[in-house]
Coordinates of C-alpha atoms in Angstrom, one line a residue:
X13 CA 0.0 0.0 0.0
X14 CA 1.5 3.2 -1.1
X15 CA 0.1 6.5 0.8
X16 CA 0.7 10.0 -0.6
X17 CA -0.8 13.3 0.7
X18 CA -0.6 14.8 -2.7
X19 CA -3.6 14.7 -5.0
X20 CA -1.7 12.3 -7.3
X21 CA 1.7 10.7 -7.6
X22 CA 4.5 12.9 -8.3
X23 CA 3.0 15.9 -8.2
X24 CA 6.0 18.7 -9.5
X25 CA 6.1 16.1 -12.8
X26 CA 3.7 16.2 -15.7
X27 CA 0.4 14.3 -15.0
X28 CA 1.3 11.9 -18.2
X29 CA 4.3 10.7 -15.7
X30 CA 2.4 10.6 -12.5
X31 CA -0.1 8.0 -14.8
X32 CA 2.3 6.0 -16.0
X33 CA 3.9 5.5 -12.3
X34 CA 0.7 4.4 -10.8
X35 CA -0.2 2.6 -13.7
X36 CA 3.4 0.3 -12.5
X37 CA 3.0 0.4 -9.7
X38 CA -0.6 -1.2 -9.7
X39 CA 0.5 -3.3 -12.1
X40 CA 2.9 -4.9 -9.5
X41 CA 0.0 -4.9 -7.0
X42 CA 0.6 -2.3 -5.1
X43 CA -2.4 -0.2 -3.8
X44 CA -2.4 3.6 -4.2
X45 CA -3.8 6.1 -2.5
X46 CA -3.5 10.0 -3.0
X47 CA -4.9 12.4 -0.5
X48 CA -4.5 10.4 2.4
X49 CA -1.6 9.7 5.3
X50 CA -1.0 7.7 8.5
X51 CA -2.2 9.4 11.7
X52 CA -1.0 6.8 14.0
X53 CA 1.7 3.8 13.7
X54 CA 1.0 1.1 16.5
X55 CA 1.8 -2.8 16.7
X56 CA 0.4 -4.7 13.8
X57 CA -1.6 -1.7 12.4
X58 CA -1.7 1.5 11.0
X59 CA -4.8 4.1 11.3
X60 CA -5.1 6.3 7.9
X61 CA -6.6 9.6 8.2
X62 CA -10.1 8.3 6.9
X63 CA -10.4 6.6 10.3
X64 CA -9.2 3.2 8.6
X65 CA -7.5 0.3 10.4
X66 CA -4.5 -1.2 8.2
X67 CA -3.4 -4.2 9.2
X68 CA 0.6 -4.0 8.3
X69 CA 4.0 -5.7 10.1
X70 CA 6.3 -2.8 7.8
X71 CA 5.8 0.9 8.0
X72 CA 8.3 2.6 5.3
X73 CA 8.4 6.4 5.6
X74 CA 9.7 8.5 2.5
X75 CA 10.7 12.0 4.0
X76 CA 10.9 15.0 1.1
X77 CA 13.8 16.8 0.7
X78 CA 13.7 20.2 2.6
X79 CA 16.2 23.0 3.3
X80 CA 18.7 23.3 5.7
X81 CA 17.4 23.6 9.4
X82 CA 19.8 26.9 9.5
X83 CA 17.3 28.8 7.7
X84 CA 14.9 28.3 10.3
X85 CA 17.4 30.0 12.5
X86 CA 18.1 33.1 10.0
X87 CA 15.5 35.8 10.8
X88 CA 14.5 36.2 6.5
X89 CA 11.6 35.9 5.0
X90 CA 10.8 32.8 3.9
X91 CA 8.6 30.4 1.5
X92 CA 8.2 27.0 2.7
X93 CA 11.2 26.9 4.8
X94 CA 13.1 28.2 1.9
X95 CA 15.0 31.7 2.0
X96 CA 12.8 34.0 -0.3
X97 CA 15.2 35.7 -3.0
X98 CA 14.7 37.5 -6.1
X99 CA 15.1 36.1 -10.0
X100 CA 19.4 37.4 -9.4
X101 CA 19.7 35.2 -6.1
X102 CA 19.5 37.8 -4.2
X103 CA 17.8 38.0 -0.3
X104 CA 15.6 41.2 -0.6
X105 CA 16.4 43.7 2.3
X106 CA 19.7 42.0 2.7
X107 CA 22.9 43.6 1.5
X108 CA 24.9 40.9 0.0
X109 CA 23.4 38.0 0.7
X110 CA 22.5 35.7 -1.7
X111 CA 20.9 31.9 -1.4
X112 CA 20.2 28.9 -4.0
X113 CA 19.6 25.5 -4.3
X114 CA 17.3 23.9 -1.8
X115 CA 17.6 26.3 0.7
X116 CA 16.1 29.4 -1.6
X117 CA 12.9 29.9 -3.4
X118 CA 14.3 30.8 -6.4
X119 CA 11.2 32.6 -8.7
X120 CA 11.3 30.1 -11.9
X121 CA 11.2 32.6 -14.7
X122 CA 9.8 29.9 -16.8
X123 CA 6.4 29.5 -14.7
X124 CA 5.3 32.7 -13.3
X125 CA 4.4 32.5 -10.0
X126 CA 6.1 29.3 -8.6
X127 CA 9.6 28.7 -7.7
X128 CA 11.6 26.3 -9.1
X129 CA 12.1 22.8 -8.1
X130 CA 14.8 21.6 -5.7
X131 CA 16.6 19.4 -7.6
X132 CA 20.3 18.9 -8.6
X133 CA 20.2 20.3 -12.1
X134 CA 18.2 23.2 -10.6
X135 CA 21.1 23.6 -7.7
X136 CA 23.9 22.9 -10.2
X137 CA 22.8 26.0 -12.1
X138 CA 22.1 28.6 -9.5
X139 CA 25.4 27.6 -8.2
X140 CA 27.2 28.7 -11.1
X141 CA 25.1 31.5 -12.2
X142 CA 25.5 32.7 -8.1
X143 CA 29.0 33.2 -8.1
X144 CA 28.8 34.8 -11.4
X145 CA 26.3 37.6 -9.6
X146 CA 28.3 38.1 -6.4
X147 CA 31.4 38.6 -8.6
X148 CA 29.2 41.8 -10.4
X149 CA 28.3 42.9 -6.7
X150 CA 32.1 43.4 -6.4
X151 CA 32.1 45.3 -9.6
X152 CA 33.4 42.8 -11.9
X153 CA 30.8 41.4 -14.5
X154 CA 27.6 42.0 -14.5
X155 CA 24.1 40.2 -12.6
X156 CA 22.1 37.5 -14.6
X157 CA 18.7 36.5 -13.6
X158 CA 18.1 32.6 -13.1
X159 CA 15.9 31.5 -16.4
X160 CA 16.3 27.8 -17.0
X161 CA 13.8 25.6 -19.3
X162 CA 13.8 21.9 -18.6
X163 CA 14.3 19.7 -20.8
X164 CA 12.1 17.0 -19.3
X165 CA 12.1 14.6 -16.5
X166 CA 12.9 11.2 -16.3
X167 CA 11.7 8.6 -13.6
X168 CA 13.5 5.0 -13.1
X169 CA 10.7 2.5 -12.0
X170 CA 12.6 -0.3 -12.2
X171 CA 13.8 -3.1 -14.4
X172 CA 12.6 -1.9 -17.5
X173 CA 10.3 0.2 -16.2
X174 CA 10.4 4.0 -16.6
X175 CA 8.4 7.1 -17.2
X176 CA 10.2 10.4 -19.2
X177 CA 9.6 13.1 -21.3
X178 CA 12.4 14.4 -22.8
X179 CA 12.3 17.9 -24.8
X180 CA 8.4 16.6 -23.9
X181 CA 7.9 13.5 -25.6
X182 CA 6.2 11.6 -23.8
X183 CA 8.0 7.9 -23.5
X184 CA 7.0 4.9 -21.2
X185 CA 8.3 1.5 -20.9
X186 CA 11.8 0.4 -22.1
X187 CA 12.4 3.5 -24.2
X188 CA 11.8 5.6 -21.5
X189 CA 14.3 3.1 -19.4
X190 CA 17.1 3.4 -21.5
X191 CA 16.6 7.4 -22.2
X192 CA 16.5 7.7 -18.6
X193 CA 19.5 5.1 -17.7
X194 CA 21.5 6.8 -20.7
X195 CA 21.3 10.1 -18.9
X196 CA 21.5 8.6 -15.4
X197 CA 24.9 7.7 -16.7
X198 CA 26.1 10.8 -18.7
X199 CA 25.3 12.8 -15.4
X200 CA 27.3 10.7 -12.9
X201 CA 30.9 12.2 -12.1
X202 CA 32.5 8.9 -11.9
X203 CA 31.8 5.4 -11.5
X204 CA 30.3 5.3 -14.9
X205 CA 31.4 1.6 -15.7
X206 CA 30.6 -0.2 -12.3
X207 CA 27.0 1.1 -12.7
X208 CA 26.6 0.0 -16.3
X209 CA 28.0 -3.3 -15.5
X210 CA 25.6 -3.8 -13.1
X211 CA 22.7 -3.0 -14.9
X212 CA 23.8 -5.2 -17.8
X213 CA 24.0 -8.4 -15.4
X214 CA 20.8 -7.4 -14.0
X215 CA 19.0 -8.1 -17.7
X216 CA 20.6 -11.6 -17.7
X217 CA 20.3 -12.4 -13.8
X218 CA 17.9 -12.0 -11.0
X219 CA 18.4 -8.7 -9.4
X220 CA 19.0 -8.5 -5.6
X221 CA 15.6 -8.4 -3.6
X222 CA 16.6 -5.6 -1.4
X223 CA 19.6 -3.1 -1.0
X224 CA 20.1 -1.5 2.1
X225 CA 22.1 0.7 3.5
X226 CA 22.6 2.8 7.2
X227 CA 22.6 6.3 7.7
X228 CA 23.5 7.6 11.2
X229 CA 20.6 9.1 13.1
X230 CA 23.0 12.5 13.5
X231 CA 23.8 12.9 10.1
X232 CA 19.4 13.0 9.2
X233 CA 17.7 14.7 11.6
X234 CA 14.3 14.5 11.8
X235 CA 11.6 17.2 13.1
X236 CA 9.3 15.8 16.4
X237 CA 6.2 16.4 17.5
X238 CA 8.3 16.7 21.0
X239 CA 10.5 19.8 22.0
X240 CA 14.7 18.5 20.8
X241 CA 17.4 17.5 23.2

């Protein structure tokens, strides 16, 4: 059973994705439900915000991403919990400061009225385009706004499995998994070959059931309903 509080699955992507996602996933028997949550986790059962009673012996909770708990702490304005800056970076009302990547609501020139996404291509961008701005603010160069169109996005479901739309055309199935493997790998900074091997045994051999790894409760921390330590 797969919860989400959004109104449908992958809700910053284009609907044609989100459809193509469920459609997987309900394929593979999971059950999906959009506009709902968990309320309370107790032994043996879950109790979903319609009142409902869930049976379940594995609760797995999928946190979003989220800025930096040091803008929390900055007295700025903010959208979200992200630092509200204008189209150069820039924090209004405060000399030379400027914020980007998931810790700024960047306006996304492209969509008036939102702010763009907090992803790595997004943050890989502003990062560049940043310095280039608080170079001009010391008089060399001069300040560019942030304008990026996307070219698409590209969701790995598995196998061969996958949901894209590059330069929006919409692809599902295993042209959509090797458009969005192909770029997975053209983006990676290194270990380009281990990955690629690995996929390519994974076609002729059963993949591993599960893959986990441990993260250190200090390096994630996570927001309480009780007052922190």
């Amino acid at each position: 059973m797969l919860l989400d509080l959004a109104p449908r699955l992958l809700p910053e992507l284009d609907p044609r994705l989100s459809k193509t996602a469920e459609r997987v996933l309900r394929r593979r028997g999971v059950e999906v439900l959009t506009g709902q949550s968990i309320t309370q986790a107790s032994d043996g059962y879950v109790e979903l915000t319609t009142g409902e009673k869930t049976p379940t012996r594995s609760l797995i909770w999928c946190v979003g991403v989220r800025a930096d708990p040091l803008v929390d702490d900055i007295d700025l304005a903010t959208d979200r919990g992200r630092l509200v800056v204008d189209e150069f970076m820039a924090v209004p009302g405060a000399t030379d400061i400027y914020a980007c990547g998931d810790c700024a609501a960047v306006p996304d020139l492209t969509r008036p009225g939102q702010v763009c996404g907090m992803t790595a291509q997004h943050a890989q961008r502003q990062g560049k385009l940043i310095a280039n701005n608080v170079a001009a603010s010391l008089g060399k160069g001069t300040s560019q706004p942030y304008k990026h169109h996307d070219l698409g996005f590209l969701v790995d479901l598995g196998g061969t499995a996958a949901a894209a739309n590059p330069l929006n055309i919409p692809l599902s199935g295993p042209v959509a998994s090797v458009v969005t493997r192909g770029y997975h790998l053209v983006s990676m900074s290194g270990n380009r070959a281990r990955v690629a091997t690995d996929w390519a045994v994974n076609t002729i051999t059963s993949p591993e059931m599960t893959s986990l790894g441990a993260i250190s409760a200090k390096a994630v921390p996570l927001d309480v309903n009780h007052p922190r330590d």
